[in-house]
Structure formats: structure tokens, C-alpha cells
Coordinates of C-alpha atoms in Angstrom, one line a residue:
F440 CA 97.4 107.9 86.4
R441 CA 97.6 108.3 82.5
Q442 CA 95.3 105.5 81.4
G443 CA 92.1 103.4 82.7
W444 CA 89.7 100.9 81.6
E445 CA 86.1 101.1 81.7
Q446 CA 84.4 98.3 83.7
D447 CA 83.6 95.9 80.8
G448 CA 87.4 95.6 80.5
K449 CA 87.0 96.1 76.7
T450 CA 87.4 100.0 76.3
L451 CA 90.7 101.8 77.2
W452 CA 91.0 105.4 77.6
I453 CA 94.2 107.5 77.5
L454 CA 94.4 110.9 78.9
R455 CA 96.4 112.3 75.9
S456 CA 96.5 116.1 76.7
V457 CA 95.7 118.6 79.5
D458 CA 96.9 121.6 78.4
P459 CA 95.5 123.7 76.4
K460 CA 92.5 121.5 76.4
V461 CA 91.9 118.0 77.8
E462 CA 91.5 115.5 75.3
Y463 CA 91.4 111.7 75.7
I464 CA 92.2 108.8 73.4
K465 CA 89.7 105.8 73.3
V466 CA 91.0 102.3 72.1
T467 CA 89.0 99.3 71.4
K468 CA 89.3 96.4 69.4
D469 CA 87.4 98.4 66.6
G470 CA 90.0 101.1 66.4
W471 CA 91.1 104.4 68.3
S472 CA 89.7 107.9 68.1
K473 CA 90.4 111.2 70.0
E474 CA 87.8 112.4 72.4
L475 CA 86.7 115.3 74.5
D476 CA 84.7 113.4 77.1
C477 CA 85.6 110.5 79.2
P478 CA 83.5 108.3 81.1
I479 CA 86.3 107.3 83.8
K480 CA 88.0 109.5 86.1
I481 CA 91.8 109.6 85.1
I482 CA 94.1 111.8 87.4
V483 CA 97.5 112.8 86.8
G484 CA 100.3 114.5 88.4
S485 CA 100.7 118.2 88.0
D486 CA 104.2 118.0 85.9
S487 CA 102.6 115.8 83.4
G488 CA 102.8 116.7 79.8
S489 CA 100.9 115.9 76.5
L490 CA 101.3 112.9 74.5
P491 CA 101.9 113.2 70.9
D492 CA 98.9 114.3 68.8
P493 CA 98.4 111.1 66.5
V494 CA 96.6 111.4 63.0
A495 CA 93.8 108.9 62.6
D496 CA 93.7 108.8 58.8
V497 CA 97.4 107.9 59.0
D498 CA 98.5 104.4 59.7
G499 CA 101.5 105.6 61.4
N500 CA 104.7 103.7 61.8
F501 CA 105.9 102.3 64.9
N502 CA 108.8 100.8 63.4
L503 CA 110.5 104.2 63.1
L504 CA 111.0 103.8 66.9
R505 CA 113.7 101.1 66.2
Q506 CA 116.4 103.6 65.3
Y507 CA 116.2 105.3 68.5
L508 CA 116.4 102.1 70.5
N509 CA 120.1 101.2 71.6
I510 CA 119.1 97.8 72.4
S511 CA 120.2 94.2 70.5
D512 CA 117.9 92.8 68.1
D513 CA 117.2 89.9 70.6
H514 CA 115.8 92.4 73.3
V515 CA 113.5 94.3 70.7
P516 CA 110.2 92.0 71.0
L517 CA 110.7 92.2 74.8
A518 CA 111.0 96.1 75.0
E519 CA 108.1 96.2 72.3
A520 CA 105.7 94.3 74.0
W521 CA 106.6 96.1 77.5
F522 CA 105.8 99.4 75.7
L523 CA 102.4 98.1 74.8
E524 CA 101.7 96.4 78.5
A525 CA 102.4 99.5 80.1
N526 CA 99.0 100.9 78.8
L527 CA 97.3 97.4 78.1
G528 CA 98.2 96.1 81.8
G529 CA 96.0 97.7 84.6
N530 CA 96.2 95.0 87.6
Q531 CA 99.7 94.4 87.3
Y532 CA 103.1 95.2 85.3
P533 CA 106.2 93.4 84.6
I534 CA 109.1 95.5 85.8
F535 CA 111.2 96.8 83.0
N536 CA 114.9 96.5 83.7
I537 CA 117.5 98.6 81.7
Q538 CA 121.0 97.6 81.9
G539 CA 124.3 98.3 80.4
E540 CA 127.6 100.0 80.7
A541 CA 128.3 103.7 81.3
S542 CA 127.4 105.9 78.4
T543 CA 125.2 103.3 76.5
G544 CA 122.1 105.4 76.8
K545 CA 120.2 104.1 79.5
S546 CA 118.8 107.2 80.8
T547 CA 118.0 108.4 77.2
L548 CA 115.9 105.2 76.7
I549 CA 114.0 106.0 79.8
E550 CA 113.3 109.4 78.4
I551 CA 112.2 107.8 75.4
I552 CA 109.6 105.6 76.8
H553 CA 108.4 108.6 78.9
C554 CA 107.5 110.5 75.8
L555 CA 105.6 107.3 74.1
I556 CA 103.7 106.5 77.5
D557 CA 103.6 109.0 80.2
P558 CA 105.6 112.6 79.4
I559 CA 106.8 115.0 82.0
M560 CA 106.7 118.5 81.5
R561 CA 109.9 119.7 83.0
S562 CA 110.8 123.0 84.9
D563 CA 112.1 124.6 81.6
G564 CA 109.2 123.7 79.3
T565 CA 110.5 120.5 77.6
I566 CA 109.1 117.4 77.5
G567 CA 110.9 114.2 78.8
G568 CA 110.9 112.0 81.8
T569 CA 111.5 112.2 85.5
L570 CA 114.7 109.9 86.4
R571 CA 114.5 109.0 90.1
A572 CA 117.4 108.1 92.5
M573 CA 116.7 105.3 95.3
F574 CA 114.2 106.5 97.8
K575 CA 114.7 107.0 101.4
D576 CA 111.9 105.1 102.7
E577 CA 108.7 103.1 101.7
W578 CA 106.3 106.1 102.1
S579 CA 108.2 108.2 99.7
M580 CA 108.3 105.1 97.0
F581 CA 104.6 104.8 97.2
A582 CA 103.9 108.8 97.3
S583 CA 105.8 109.0 94.0
A584 CA 104.3 106.2 92.5
K585 CA 100.7 107.5 93.4
N586 CA 101.5 110.6 91.3
T587 CA 102.7 109.1 88.0
H588 CA 101.9 106.4 85.9
L589 CA 105.5 105.3 84.9
L590 CA 107.6 105.1 87.9
A591 CA 111.2 105.2 86.4
L592 CA 114.6 105.0 88.7
D593 CA 117.8 105.6 87.4
N594 CA 121.6 104.7 88.1
L595 CA 120.7 102.4 90.7
S596 CA 124.0 100.4 92.1
S597 CA 122.2 99.4 95.3
V598 CA 118.9 99.1 97.0
K599 CA 117.5 99.6 100.5
A600 CA 116.1 96.8 102.5
F601 CA 112.4 97.6 101.9
F602 CA 113.1 98.1 98.1
N603 CA 112.3 94.8 96.7
D604 CA 109.1 94.2 98.7
V605 CA 107.6 97.5 97.7
L606 CA 108.8 97.3 94.2
C607 CA 106.5 94.2 94.0
Q608 CA 103.7 95.7 95.8
I609 CA 103.6 98.7 93.2
A610 CA 103.8 96.4 90.1
T611 CA 101.2 94.3 91.2
G612 CA 99.1 96.6 93.2
G613 CA 99.6 97.4 96.8
S614 CA 99.2 99.9 99.4
F615 CA 101.2 101.5 102.3
E616 CA 99.2 102.9 105.3
A617 CA 101.1 105.0 107.8
R618 CA 99.8 107.3 110.8
K619 CA 98.6 110.6 110.1
H620 CA 100.8 113.5 111.7
H621 CA 99.8 115.2 114.7
T622 CA 97.4 112.0 115.3
M623 CA 97.6 109.0 117.6
K624 CA 95.1 106.7 115.7
D625 CA 94.1 108.2 112.3
T626 CA 95.8 106.6 109.3
T627 CA 96.8 107.5 105.7
K628 CA 96.7 104.8 103.4
L629 CA 98.3 104.9 99.6
S630 CA 97.5 102.5 97.0
T631 CA 98.7 102.1 93.5
V632 CA 99.8 100.0 90.7
N633 CA 102.5 101.3 88.1
P634 CA 104.8 100.1 85.4
V635 CA 108.1 100.5 87.0
I636 CA 111.4 101.1 84.7
I637 CA 115.0 100.5 86.5
G638 CA 118.0 101.6 85.0
S639 CA 121.2 100.3 86.1
I640 CA 124.7 99.0 85.3
S641 CA 124.0 95.4 86.6
Q642 CA 121.1 93.8 88.2
V643 CA 120.1 95.5 91.6
S644 CA 118.0 92.7 93.2
E645 CA 118.3 88.9 93.5
A646 CA 115.0 88.6 95.3
P647 CA 112.9 85.6 93.6
D648 CA 109.8 87.9 93.4
V649 CA 111.7 90.5 91.6
L650 CA 113.1 88.3 89.2
R651 CA 109.9 86.2 88.2
R652 CA 108.3 89.7 87.6
S653 CA 111.0 91.2 85.5
V654 CA 112.0 92.1 82.0
Y655 CA 115.5 92.8 81.4
V656 CA 117.1 94.6 78.4
K657 CA 120.8 95.6 77.7
T658 CA 121.9 98.9 75.9
I659 CA 124.8 98.6 73.3
Y660 CA 128.2 100.5 73.7
L661 CA 128.1 102.3 70.2
G662 CA 131.7 104.0 70.1
K663 CA 132.4 107.2 69.1
E664 CA 131.7 107.0 65.7
K665 CA 128.1 106.2 66.3
T666 CA 127.6 108.7 68.8
M667 CA 125.1 111.6 67.8
Q668 CA 124.9 114.8 68.9
L669 CA 122.0 115.0 71.7
S670 CA 120.2 117.8 70.1
K671 CA 120.0 116.5 66.8
F672 CA 118.9 112.9 68.3
W673 CA 116.1 114.8 70.2
D674 CA 114.9 116.9 67.2
S675 CA 114.9 113.8 64.9
F676 CA 112.9 112.0 67.6
F677 CA 110.2 114.5 68.2
S678 CA 109.9 114.8 64.7
D679 CA 109.1 111.1 64.1
L680 CA 107.2 110.9 67.5
P681 CA 103.5 111.7 65.9
T682 CA 104.0 109.0 63.1
I683 CA 105.4 106.4 65.8
Y684 CA 102.4 107.1 68.3
S685 CA 99.9 106.6 65.4
G686 CA 101.8 103.3 64.8
Y687 CA 101.6 102.4 68.6
L688 CA 98.0 102.9 68.8
N689 CA 97.3 101.0 65.8
L690 CA 99.1 97.9 67.4
L691 CA 97.3 98.4 70.7
V692 CA 94.0 97.8 68.5
H693 CA 95.6 94.9 66.9
V694 CA 96.7 93.1 70.3
L695 CA 92.8 93.9 71.6
Q696 CA 91.4 92.3 68.4
N697 CA 93.6 89.3 68.5
R698 CA 94.7 88.3 72.1
E699 CA 91.8 86.2 73.3
S700 CA 92.7 83.6 70.2
V701 CA 96.5 83.6 71.7
E702 CA 97.4 80.3 73.7
A703 CA 98.3 81.0 77.0
K704 CA 100.5 77.9 77.3
N705 CA 103.9 77.2 79.0
I706 CA 103.8 80.5 81.1
E707 CA 105.3 80.5 84.5
S708 CA 104.6 84.0 85.3
M709 CA 103.7 87.6 83.9
T710 CA 100.8 85.7 82.1
D711 CA 99.2 88.9 80.5
F712 CA 102.7 90.1 79.3
W713 CA 103.4 86.8 77.6
I714 CA 100.1 87.0 75.8
T715 CA 100.8 90.7 74.7
G716 CA 104.0 89.4 73.3
R717 CA 102.9 86.5 71.6
T718 CA 100.0 88.9 70.1
L719 CA 102.2 91.3 69.1
E720 CA 104.5 89.1 67.1
L721 CA 101.6 88.1 64.9
F722 CA 102.1 91.8 62.9
M723 CA 106.0 92.1 63.8
K724 CA 107.3 88.5 62.8
D725 CA 108.7 90.1 59.7
K726 CA 110.4 92.9 61.5
W727 CA 111.7 90.8 64.4
T728 CA 114.8 88.4 64.2
I729 CA 113.4 86.0 66.8
T730 CA 110.2 85.1 68.1
F731 CA 109.0 86.5 71.3
N732 CA 109.0 83.2 73.1
E733 CA 112.8 82.6 72.1
A734 CA 113.5 86.3 73.2
M735 CA 112.0 85.5 76.7
D736 CA 113.9 82.1 76.9
R737 CA 117.2 83.9 76.1
M738 CA 116.6 86.8 78.4
T739 CA 115.8 84.6 81.5
K740 CA 118.6 82.4 80.9
K741 CA 121.0 85.4 80.7
A742 CA 119.4 87.0 83.7
S743 CA 120.2 84.1 85.5
Q744 CA 123.5 83.8 84.6
D745 CA 124.2 87.3 85.5
L746 CA 123.1 86.9 88.8
E747 CA 124.9 83.8 89.2
E748 CA 127.8 85.6 88.6
Q749 CA 127.0 88.3 91.2
N750 CA 126.0 85.8 93.9
P751 CA 128.8 84.2 95.6
L752 CA 127.1 81.3 97.4
I753 CA 125.6 80.1 94.1
Q754 CA 128.9 80.3 92.6
L755 CA 130.3 78.0 95.6
M756 CA 127.4 75.6 95.3
T757 CA 127.6 75.1 91.7
Q758 CA 131.5 74.7 91.7
Y759 CA 131.4 72.2 94.6
Y760 CA 128.7 70.2 92.7
I761 CA 130.8 70.1 89.7
D762 CA 133.5 68.7 91.6
Q763 CA 131.8 66.1 92.9
P764 CA 131.6 62.8 91.1
E765 CA 127.8 62.1 92.2
E766 CA 124.7 63.1 90.0
E767 CA 123.2 64.0 93.0
V768 CA 124.7 65.7 96.5
A769 CA 122.6 65.6 99.5
M770 CA 123.7 66.6 102.6
L771 CA 122.6 68.5 105.9
T772 CA 122.6 72.1 106.0
S773 CA 125.5 72.2 108.8
E774 CA 127.3 69.8 106.6
W775 CA 126.8 72.3 103.3
A776 CA 128.1 75.1 105.5
N777 CA 131.2 73.0 106.4
E778 CA 132.1 72.2 102.9
L779 CA 131.0 75.7 101.5
L780 CA 132.2 78.2 104.0
T781 CA 134.9 76.6 106.1
N782 CA 138.3 75.1 105.5
P783 CA 139.5 77.2 101.9
N784 CA 142.8 75.7 102.1
E785 CA 144.7 77.1 99.2
D786 CA 141.9 77.8 97.2
I787 CA 141.9 81.6 96.6
H788 CA 138.8 81.7 94.4
K789 CA 137.1 80.2 97.5
K790 CA 138.7 82.6 99.7
F791 CA 137.6 85.6 97.9
L792 CA 134.0 84.2 97.6
I793 CA 133.5 83.7 101.4
K794 CA 134.8 87.3 102.3
Q795 CA 131.8 88.4 100.2
I796 CA 129.2 86.5 101.9
N797 CA 127.8 88.2 105.1
P798 CA 128.8 86.4 108.3
K799 CA 125.1 85.9 109.3
E800 CA 124.4 84.1 106.2
Q801 CA 126.8 81.4 107.5
K802 CA 124.7 81.0 110.6
S803 CA 121.3 80.7 108.6
L804 CA 122.4 79.0 105.6
G805 CA 118.9 77.3 105.4
K806 CA 117.3 80.7 104.7
E807 CA 119.6 81.6 102.2
F808 CA 118.8 78.0 100.3
K809 CA 115.3 79.3 100.2
K810 CA 116.1 82.5 98.5
I811 CA 118.3 81.2 95.9
Q812 CA 116.2 78.2 95.0
P813 CA 114.3 79.9 92.4
L814 CA 117.6 80.9 90.6
L815 CA 119.1 77.6 90.9
R816 CA 116.0 76.1 89.2
K817 CA 116.3 78.9 86.3
L818 CA 119.8 77.7 85.9
G819 CA 118.3 74.2 85.4
Y820 CA 119.4 72.5 89.0
S821 CA 117.1 71.1 91.2
F822 CA 117.6 72.1 94.8
E823 CA 115.0 70.5 97.2
N824 CA 114.9 69.9 101.1
K825 CA 113.4 67.7 103.3
S826 CA 113.3 67.1 107.0
I827 CA 115.0 63.9 108.5
T828 CA 116.0 62.8 111.8
K829 CA 119.2 64.8 112.2
G830 CA 117.8 67.9 110.6
T831 CA 117.3 69.2 107.1
Q832 CA 118.9 67.6 104.1
W833 CA 119.2 69.8 100.8
T834 CA 119.8 67.8 97.6
L835 CA 121.5 69.4 94.6
S836 CA 121.1 67.8 91.2
H837 CA 121.4 68.5 87.6
P838 CA 119.8 66.4 84.6
E839 CA 122.7 67.1 82.4
K840 CA 125.8 67.2 84.6
D841 CA 128.3 65.9 82.1
S842 CA 127.5 69.0 79.8
I843 CA 128.0 71.5 82.8
N844 CA 131.1 69.7 83.6
S845 CA 132.3 70.1 79.9
T846 CA 131.1 73.8 79.9
N847 CA 133.3 74.7 83.1
S848 CA 136.3 72.5 82.3

């Protein structure tokens, strides 16, 4: 791992360089300094590169980073807060999702984050990041996480069945145990906790546990007139990087100085990340176009809407609800299945959605309902169940049905 905390939880150590000499950065609320010795054990992978060499006498300028981030102003508070949390965290980290259409710089953004937080030395001697594809199994994913600080995956279009569970285990701290080769009873256990980055065109996971632990930013299409030659881009970035990194360390100090005074109210999950974002806002509010809270609220709403568009069952349910005159629709699971998944008649939209739903889901609709409960809640719906004599009754309602009716009309 690239960084670690002393037992008091007040002193952060970052391994800056391993070649030609080992050097650390010590960060406390009183400031930061470069050190040759570290009281805690920090182990990095064999391909780890050196972080920029900061200058203690210079204020630094973290805002220089903005020109290299191809994201909207609404997402800047989220990204910058996550960059800090990737070092301030220790027990758990938010999952950083970078989404955007092809050729909008998702891979480039991942490389930039690596250079700022956990640079990798490539085989050709250059510094950058490791952009992994989908892992073949749980062991491979844990083993890869164990040998790095940032676990970055790029160009994902689909995921395997194990992925969501392992992703949450790695982001929040988990272990994987397996039998050793050539033995009958001995086992090997890998334990790790890492900040994770996922680059994809659209959301690759609908799992509630992933959603509640995720931060989403979107890259922007630039067009030919704004596209820069790659070599010039990286020359400019690496020229600015020491100044950016000095400013980054200064912000870590500011957050450590002030985060205990920030309120931890109205937070559903990712408490440490929220506090980091709210604390960072104290120093960046004149540089941001919206507050951190507004950025999080907009992100959550947009991410939920995007998933609604990808989930045929939710589309069927919300459309059925809108078509009903009642403000609250209550039916048994079997009745929901009959209304949603059968007798499409001439409704082409419904026919198309039904084809996308796995037949197994039609037979176990109650199980699928439990999966989409958190997402419906984020969309403003109440979707609850209770056991009655005839079976399980699910009730769908929305406090502002008139408004969603007008929106969809």
C-alpha cells in the first residue's frame, strides 16, 4: 500500500519514492514534511513508481489540475474530494466510477489519478497507471488489489457474477481465503482495502451495495477542435505535477485541521467521504460552481435515473404506476408479475422490455423486487412489502405522483 496511518490516527505517511532512495511524506494537521524514516511498515508492488517531488517552501497550486480534468463543473467537487479521500481513507473507500462515451478521456483521467496518488513504473520506464480488464475470478481480483494501492479497471462493459460482492469487500476491507495448492487442509488468505476506480461507458453494476458506496463522474466529449496532441498533453501535465502535488499535500493538511469541526448530518452512507468533501469546500468554495452537498445530490439523482433507463423491470413498474389513478398501488407478488410481465397485447414498448428480463426473474419476482428497492427509493418512490394471508403484498407509491405524471406526459 502506498500510505498508512500511525496508531493514533493523526499522522499519515505516504511512500513517495523507492528509487534511487526511499523517501516518505509525513502529513499531520500541523503540516507536511519529507522524511527518510517511517515508523510504520509500508509495502508497495514491484512496479510502483515515485510520486512527484513536492517543494515545502512553495504553496503549490492544486487548481492547476482542473485544466487536465475532462469533467463537468458539477463533478469537480466529487472528483477532488475523492482524490483526497484516496489517501485519507484507511478503513474504507468510495468506489470511483468514471463514465463517458468513447474517446472522452476516461483512460487518460485514470492515468492522471495514478500519477497523483499511486504511480506505476511501466516496462518502458515511463510513469502512469495500470488499466486492468475484468478479472477471471475472485482470487485474481484480490491478488491484484493486494499488490497495489489504487485498483483501476477500465473499459468494462459487463461484469461477472462475483464482481459486485468482491468489489464491495475490497473497497470496505475484506478477505478471500482459498486452499493452498498441493495440500488438502492448508489455506492462504488475502486481506486488503483499496480505493477502486472503474472506467466504463455506462454503469456496469446495479447492485444496491455498489450504488450506495459509489461516486460517479462523467467525462465530456471535446470535439476535434479541443483535442490536444497526446505528447503535448503529458509534457504539460508532468511539468505542472510537482506544483499540483504540493497543493494537494497542503489540502490534506487543511482537511486534517478542520474535519472534526464539520457536521456529519444528513449522511446516508460514505460518511468519511462526505466529511472530507464538506471540509474541502471550506477552502475551494470560490473555485467550485456548486457546493459539495449539491454535487452529491445531483450525482445521486442522475445515477439513479441512468440505472432506471438500464433496468427494464423498473421501467415497467414506474410506467404501470403512472398509468394507475391511485396514489398507492398494492398487489400480491403474483399479481405484479401478471400485470408487468404478461399480456403485453400491442404495447411494443412493453414487449421490448419483457424480452430483456431474464425468464428466471419472472418466477422469482419478489427476490428481484428486493434488489431494486434502494434504487426506487432514490427515485423518490416508496416500495414496501408485508406478509398477508394470501402471500406477500408489495405497495408502490410516490409522494408527488402528479408531478411525475406531468413529467412523463
